[in-house]
Coordinates of C-alpha atoms in Angstrom, one line a residue:
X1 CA 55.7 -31.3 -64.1
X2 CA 59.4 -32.6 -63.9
X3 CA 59.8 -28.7 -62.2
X4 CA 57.5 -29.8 -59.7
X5 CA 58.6 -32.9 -58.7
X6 CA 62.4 -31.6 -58.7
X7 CA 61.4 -29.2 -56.2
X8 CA 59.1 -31.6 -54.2
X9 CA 62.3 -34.3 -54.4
X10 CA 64.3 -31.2 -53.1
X11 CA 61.5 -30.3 -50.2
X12 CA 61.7 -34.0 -49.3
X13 CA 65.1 -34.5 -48.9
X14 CA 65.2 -30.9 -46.8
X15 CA 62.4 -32.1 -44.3
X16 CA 64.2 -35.8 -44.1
X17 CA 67.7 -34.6 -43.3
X18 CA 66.0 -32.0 -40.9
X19 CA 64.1 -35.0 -38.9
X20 CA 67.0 -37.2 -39.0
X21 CA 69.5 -34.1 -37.9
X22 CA 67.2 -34.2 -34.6
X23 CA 66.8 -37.4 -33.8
X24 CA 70.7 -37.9 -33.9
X25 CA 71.0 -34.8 -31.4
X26 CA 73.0 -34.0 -29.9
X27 CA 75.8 -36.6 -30.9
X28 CA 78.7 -34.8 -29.4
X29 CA 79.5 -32.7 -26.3
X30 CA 78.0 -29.7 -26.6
X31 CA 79.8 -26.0 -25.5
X32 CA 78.0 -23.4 -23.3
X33 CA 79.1 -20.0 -23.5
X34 CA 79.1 -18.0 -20.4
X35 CA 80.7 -14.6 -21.6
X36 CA 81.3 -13.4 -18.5
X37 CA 84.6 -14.2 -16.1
X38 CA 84.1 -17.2 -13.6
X39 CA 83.1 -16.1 -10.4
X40 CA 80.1 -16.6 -7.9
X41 CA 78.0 -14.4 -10.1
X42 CA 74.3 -15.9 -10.0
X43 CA 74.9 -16.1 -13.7
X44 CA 78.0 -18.4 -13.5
X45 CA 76.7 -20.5 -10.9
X46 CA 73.0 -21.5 -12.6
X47 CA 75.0 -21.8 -16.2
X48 CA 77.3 -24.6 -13.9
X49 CA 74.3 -25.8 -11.8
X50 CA 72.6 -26.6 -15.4
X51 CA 74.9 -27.8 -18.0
X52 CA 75.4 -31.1 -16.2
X53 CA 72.3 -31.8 -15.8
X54 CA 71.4 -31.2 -19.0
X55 CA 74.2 -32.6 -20.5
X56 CA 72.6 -35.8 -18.7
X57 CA 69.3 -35.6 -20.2
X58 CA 70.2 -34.7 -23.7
X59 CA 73.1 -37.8 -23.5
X60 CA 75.7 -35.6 -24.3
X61 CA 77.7 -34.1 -21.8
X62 CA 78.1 -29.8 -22.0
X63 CA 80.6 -28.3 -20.4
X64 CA 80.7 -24.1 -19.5
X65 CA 83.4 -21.9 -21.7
X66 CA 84.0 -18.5 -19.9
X67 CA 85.0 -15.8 -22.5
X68 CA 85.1 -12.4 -20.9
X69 CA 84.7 -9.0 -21.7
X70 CA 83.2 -5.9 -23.4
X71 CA 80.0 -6.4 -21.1
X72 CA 79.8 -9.8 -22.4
X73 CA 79.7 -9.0 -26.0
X74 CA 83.1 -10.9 -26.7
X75 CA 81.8 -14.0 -25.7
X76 CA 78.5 -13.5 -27.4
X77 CA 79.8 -12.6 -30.5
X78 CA 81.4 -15.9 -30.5
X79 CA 78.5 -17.6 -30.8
X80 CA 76.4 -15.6 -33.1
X81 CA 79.7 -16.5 -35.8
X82 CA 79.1 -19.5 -34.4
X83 CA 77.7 -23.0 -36.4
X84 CA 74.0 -23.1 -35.8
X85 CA 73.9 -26.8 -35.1
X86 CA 73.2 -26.5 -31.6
X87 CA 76.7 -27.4 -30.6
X88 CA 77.5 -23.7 -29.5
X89 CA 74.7 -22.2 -27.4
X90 CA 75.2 -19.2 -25.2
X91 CA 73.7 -18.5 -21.5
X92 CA 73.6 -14.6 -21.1
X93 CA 71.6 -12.0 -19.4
X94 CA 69.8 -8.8 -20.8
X95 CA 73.3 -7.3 -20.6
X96 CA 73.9 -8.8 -23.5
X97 CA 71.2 -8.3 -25.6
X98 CA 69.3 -5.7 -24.5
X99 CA 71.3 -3.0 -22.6
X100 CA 74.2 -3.5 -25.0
X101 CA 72.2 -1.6 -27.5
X102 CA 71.5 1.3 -24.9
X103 CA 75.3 1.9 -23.6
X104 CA 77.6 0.7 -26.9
X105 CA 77.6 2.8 -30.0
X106 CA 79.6 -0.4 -31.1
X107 CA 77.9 -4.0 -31.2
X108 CA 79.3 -5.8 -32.9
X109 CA 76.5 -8.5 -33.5
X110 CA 72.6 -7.6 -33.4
X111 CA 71.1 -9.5 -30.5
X112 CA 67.6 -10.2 -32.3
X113 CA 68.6 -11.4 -35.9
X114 CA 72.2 -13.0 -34.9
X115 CA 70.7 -15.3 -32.4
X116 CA 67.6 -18.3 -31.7
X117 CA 66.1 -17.8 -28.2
X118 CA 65.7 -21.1 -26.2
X119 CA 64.2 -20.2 -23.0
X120 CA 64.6 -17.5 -20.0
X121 CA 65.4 -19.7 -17.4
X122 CA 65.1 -18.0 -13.9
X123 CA 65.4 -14.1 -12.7
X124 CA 66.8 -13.1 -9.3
X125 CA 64.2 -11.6 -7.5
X126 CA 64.6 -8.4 -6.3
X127 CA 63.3 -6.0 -3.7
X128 CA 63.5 -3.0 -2.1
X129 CA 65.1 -3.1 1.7
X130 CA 65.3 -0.2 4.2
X131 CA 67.3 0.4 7.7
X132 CA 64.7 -0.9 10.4
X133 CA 65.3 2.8 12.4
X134 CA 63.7 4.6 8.9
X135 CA 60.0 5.4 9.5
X136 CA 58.6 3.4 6.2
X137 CA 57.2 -0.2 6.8
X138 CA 55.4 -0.8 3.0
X139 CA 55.8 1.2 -0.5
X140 CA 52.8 3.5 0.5
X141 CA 55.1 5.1 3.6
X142 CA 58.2 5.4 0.8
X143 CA 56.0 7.3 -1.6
X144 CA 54.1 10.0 0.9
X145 CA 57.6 10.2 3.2
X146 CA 59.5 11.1 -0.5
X147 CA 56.4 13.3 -1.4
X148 CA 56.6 15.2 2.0
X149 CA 60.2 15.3 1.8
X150 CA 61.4 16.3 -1.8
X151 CA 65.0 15.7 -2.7
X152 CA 66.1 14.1 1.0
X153 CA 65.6 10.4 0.4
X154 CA 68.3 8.3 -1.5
X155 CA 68.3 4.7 -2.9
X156 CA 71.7 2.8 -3.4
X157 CA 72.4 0.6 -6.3
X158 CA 75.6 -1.8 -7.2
X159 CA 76.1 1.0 -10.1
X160 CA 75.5 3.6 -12.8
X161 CA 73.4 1.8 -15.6
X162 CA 73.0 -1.5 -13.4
X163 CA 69.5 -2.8 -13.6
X164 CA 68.7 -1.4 -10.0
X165 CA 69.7 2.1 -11.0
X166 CA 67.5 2.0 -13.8
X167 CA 64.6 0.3 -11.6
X168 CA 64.6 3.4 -9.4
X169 CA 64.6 5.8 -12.8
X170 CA 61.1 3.8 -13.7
X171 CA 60.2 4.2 -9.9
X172 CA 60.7 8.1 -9.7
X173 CA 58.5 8.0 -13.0
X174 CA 55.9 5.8 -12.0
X175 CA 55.3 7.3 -8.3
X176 CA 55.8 10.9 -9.0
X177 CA 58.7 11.2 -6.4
X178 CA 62.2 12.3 -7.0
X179 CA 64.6 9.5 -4.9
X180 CA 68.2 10.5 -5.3
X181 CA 70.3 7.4 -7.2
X182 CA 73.7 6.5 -4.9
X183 CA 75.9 4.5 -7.2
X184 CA 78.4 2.2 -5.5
X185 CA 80.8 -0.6 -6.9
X186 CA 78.8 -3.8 -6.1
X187 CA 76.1 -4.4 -3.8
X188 CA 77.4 -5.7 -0.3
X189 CA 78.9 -2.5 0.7
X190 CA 75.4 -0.7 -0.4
X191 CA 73.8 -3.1 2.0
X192 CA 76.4 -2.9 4.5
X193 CA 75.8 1.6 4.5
X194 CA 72.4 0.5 4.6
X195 CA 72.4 -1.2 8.2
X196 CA 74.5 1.3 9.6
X197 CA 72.4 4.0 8.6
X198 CA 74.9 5.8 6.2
X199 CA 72.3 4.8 3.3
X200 CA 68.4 5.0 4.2
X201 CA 67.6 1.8 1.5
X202 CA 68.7 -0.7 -1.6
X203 CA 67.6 -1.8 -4.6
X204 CA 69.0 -5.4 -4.5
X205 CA 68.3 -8.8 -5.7
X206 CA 67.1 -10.6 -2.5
X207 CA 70.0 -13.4 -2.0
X208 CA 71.8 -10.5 -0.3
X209 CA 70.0 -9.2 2.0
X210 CA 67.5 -11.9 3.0
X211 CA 70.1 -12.7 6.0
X212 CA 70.0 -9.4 6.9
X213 CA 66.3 -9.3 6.8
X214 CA 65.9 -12.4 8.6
X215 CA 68.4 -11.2 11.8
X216 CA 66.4 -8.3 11.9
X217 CA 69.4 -5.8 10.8
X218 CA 67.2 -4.9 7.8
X219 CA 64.2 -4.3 6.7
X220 CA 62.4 -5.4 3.1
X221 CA 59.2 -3.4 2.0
X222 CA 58.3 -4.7 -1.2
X223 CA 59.5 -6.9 -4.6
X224 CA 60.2 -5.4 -7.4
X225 CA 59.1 -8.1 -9.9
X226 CA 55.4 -7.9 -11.5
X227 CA 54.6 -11.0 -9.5
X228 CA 55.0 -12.1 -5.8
X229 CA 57.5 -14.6 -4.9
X230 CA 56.6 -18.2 -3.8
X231 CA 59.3 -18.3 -1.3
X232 CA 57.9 -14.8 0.1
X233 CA 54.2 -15.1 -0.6
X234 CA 52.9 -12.3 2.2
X235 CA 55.4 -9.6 0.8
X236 CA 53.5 -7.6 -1.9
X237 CA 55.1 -5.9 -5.3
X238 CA 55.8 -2.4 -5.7
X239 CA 53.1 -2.7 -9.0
X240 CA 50.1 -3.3 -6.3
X241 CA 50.5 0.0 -4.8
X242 CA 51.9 2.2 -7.9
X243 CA 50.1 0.8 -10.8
X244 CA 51.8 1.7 -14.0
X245 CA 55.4 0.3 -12.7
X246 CA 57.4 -2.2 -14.0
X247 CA 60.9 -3.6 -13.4
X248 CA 63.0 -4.2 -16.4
X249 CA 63.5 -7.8 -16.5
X250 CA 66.9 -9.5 -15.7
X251 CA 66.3 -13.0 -16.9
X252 CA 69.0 -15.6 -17.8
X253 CA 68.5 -17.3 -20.7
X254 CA 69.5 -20.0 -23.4
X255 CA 70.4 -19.0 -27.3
X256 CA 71.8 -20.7 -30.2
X257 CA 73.0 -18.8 -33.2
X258 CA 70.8 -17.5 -36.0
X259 CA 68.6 -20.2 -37.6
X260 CA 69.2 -22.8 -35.2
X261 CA 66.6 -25.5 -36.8
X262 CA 63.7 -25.7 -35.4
X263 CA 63.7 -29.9 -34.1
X264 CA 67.1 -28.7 -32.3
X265 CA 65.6 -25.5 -30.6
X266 CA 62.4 -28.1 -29.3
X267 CA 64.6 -30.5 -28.2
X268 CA 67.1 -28.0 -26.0
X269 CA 63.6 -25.9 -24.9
X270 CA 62.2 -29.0 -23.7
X271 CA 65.4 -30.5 -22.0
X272 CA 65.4 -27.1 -20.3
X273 CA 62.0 -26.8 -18.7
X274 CA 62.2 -30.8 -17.9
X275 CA 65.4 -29.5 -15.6
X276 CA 63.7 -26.8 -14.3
X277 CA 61.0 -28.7 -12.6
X278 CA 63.2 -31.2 -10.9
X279 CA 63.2 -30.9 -7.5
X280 CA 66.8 -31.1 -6.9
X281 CA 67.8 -28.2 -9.1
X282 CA 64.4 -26.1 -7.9
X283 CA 65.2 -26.1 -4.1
X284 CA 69.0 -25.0 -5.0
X285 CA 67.2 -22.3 -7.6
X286 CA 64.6 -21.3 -4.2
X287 CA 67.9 -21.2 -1.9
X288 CA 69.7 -18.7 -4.5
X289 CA 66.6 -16.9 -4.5
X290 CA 65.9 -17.4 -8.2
X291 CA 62.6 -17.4 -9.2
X292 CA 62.1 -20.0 -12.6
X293 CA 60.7 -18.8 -16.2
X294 CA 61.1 -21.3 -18.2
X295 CA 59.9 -19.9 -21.2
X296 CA 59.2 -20.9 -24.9
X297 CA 61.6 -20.0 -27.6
X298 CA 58.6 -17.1 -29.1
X299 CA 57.9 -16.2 -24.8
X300 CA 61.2 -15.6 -24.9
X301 CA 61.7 -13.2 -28.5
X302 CA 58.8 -11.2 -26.3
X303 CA 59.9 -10.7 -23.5
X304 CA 63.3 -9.6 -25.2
X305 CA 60.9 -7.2 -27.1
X306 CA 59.7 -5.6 -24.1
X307 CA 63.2 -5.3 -22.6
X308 CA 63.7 -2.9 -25.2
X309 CA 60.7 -1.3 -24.4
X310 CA 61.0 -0.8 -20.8
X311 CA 64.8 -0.7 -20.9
X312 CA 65.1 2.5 -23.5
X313 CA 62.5 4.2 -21.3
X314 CA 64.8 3.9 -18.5
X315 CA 67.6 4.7 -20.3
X316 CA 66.1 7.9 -21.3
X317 CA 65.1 9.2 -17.9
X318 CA 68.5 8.3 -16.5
X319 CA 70.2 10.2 -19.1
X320 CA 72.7 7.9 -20.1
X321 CA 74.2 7.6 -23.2
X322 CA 75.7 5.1 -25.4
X323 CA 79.4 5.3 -26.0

């Protein structure tokens, strides 16, 4: 009996410092992690175009650390070492935690049991874009032209291993054709070979070529996301004409270390999807071409889950190795 009520006394005082930990956060500012180098990445700017704002809600003000290098694992591992008090959160993409896992033989955290998912916050959306003198208006035309053509169509991509390289791996799979992967250094000179002709289409996120698009110099097809965009409702996803396809996901999202407790992670997730729905930040996210997640904390362990998933199956066909 005197066991019992130790251990109740014990439970108590747990749950009690626990509720009175949250309801005191945050009580001082609190450090976002961005471990990539500053930049006009869409990364860099959403992690600046948020912490402010959040900062505001929460009453504490947060303020962006860049820590660079390894692919972002530097600045990650700095937070999974990091106090889970939810004064050291980290803003990251699958990069990080996903793809890591697929390239490095040499993590040197693990991105599921190191970390506390928040929320996904937005994805770039994507699409496919082709030169306006190519003969292929809509995914159907790409398919049968590759089909009757075998081994003379070509995609660009802003690299080996980048998301869009790996997207037209999964493509090739899912639509039985054989497109031939150009790598080049970043994306604007892929779109730029792409209006001249030198390229026939892109795999891009749609921020850079939607002037393009719009003055008529290129020409988009389809999305690449599982679901159509709001800000381009009549233009249809690759999935509705090869069933079976899926883009691997490219969200940016919120963590806190390992064990983060629980009233912390509620507070931050629901902070986060308040901000989300504000139209100030949601026409600057439409402008950037962002489309918003906003996901739980256990939306957002499963959708890391199936990262892996479709991720290592891209990996695979690609034939890239970790190193």
């Amino acid at each position: 009996m005197k066991l019992a009520r130790t251990l109740f006394g014990a439970i108590a005082g747990i749950t009690f410092a626990g509720m009175a930990s949250a309801q005191s956060y945050p009580s001082k500012p609190i450090r976002l992690m961005v471990p990539f180098g500053g930049g006009a990445s869409a990364v860099e700017l959403t992690a600046r175009l948020f912490a402010p704002k959040l900062g505001e809600m929460l009453g504490q003000s947060m303020y962006v650390e860049n820590r660079a290098g390894a692919n972002g694992m530097i600045g990650s591992e700095v937070i999974a070492r990091a106090p889970a008090d939810g004064y050291h959160l980290l803003y990251t993409t699958p990069s990080t935690h996903v793809t890591a896992t697929f390239t490095s033989k040499q993590v040197p955290y693990d991105p599921v049991r190191d970390f506390t998912p928040i929320s996904a916050t937005v994805e770039p959306v994507s699409g496919i874009v082709v030169n306006p003198r190519f003969p292929i208006n809509n995914v159907r035309e790409l398919v049968d032209y590759a089909k009757a053509n075998p081994g003379k169509l070509s995609y660009t991509s802003s690299g080996i291993g980048s998301v869009f390289h790996l997207t037209g791996e999964l493509l090739n799979s899912a639509a039985g054709i054989n497109l031939l992967h150009v790598p080049y250094k970043g994306s604007q000179q892929a779109l730029t070979d792409t209006m001249t002709g030198e390229a026939s289409m892109t795999l891009a996120a749609i921020s850079g070529p939607m002037p393009f698009v719009k003055a008529g110099k290129l020409r988009m097809i389809a999305i690449l996301e599982s679901r159509r965009y709001a800000g381009l409702p009549d233009m249809p996803t690759v999935g509705e004409t090869i069933p079976g396809f899926e883009k691997p996901a490219s969200w940016f999202g919120f963590f806190g270390p390992a064990n983060l407790p629980p009233p912390v992670v509620n507070r931050l997730h629901g902070e986060i999807v308040k901000m989300l729905a504000l139209p100030d930040i949601r026409q600057k996210l439409d402008e950037a071409g962002l489309a918003v997640i906003g996901s739980t904390p256990a939306e957002f362990a499963a959708l890391i889950k199936r990262g892996f998933e479709v991720y290592g199956k891209a990996f695979a066909l690609s034939g890239i190795k970790p190193e």
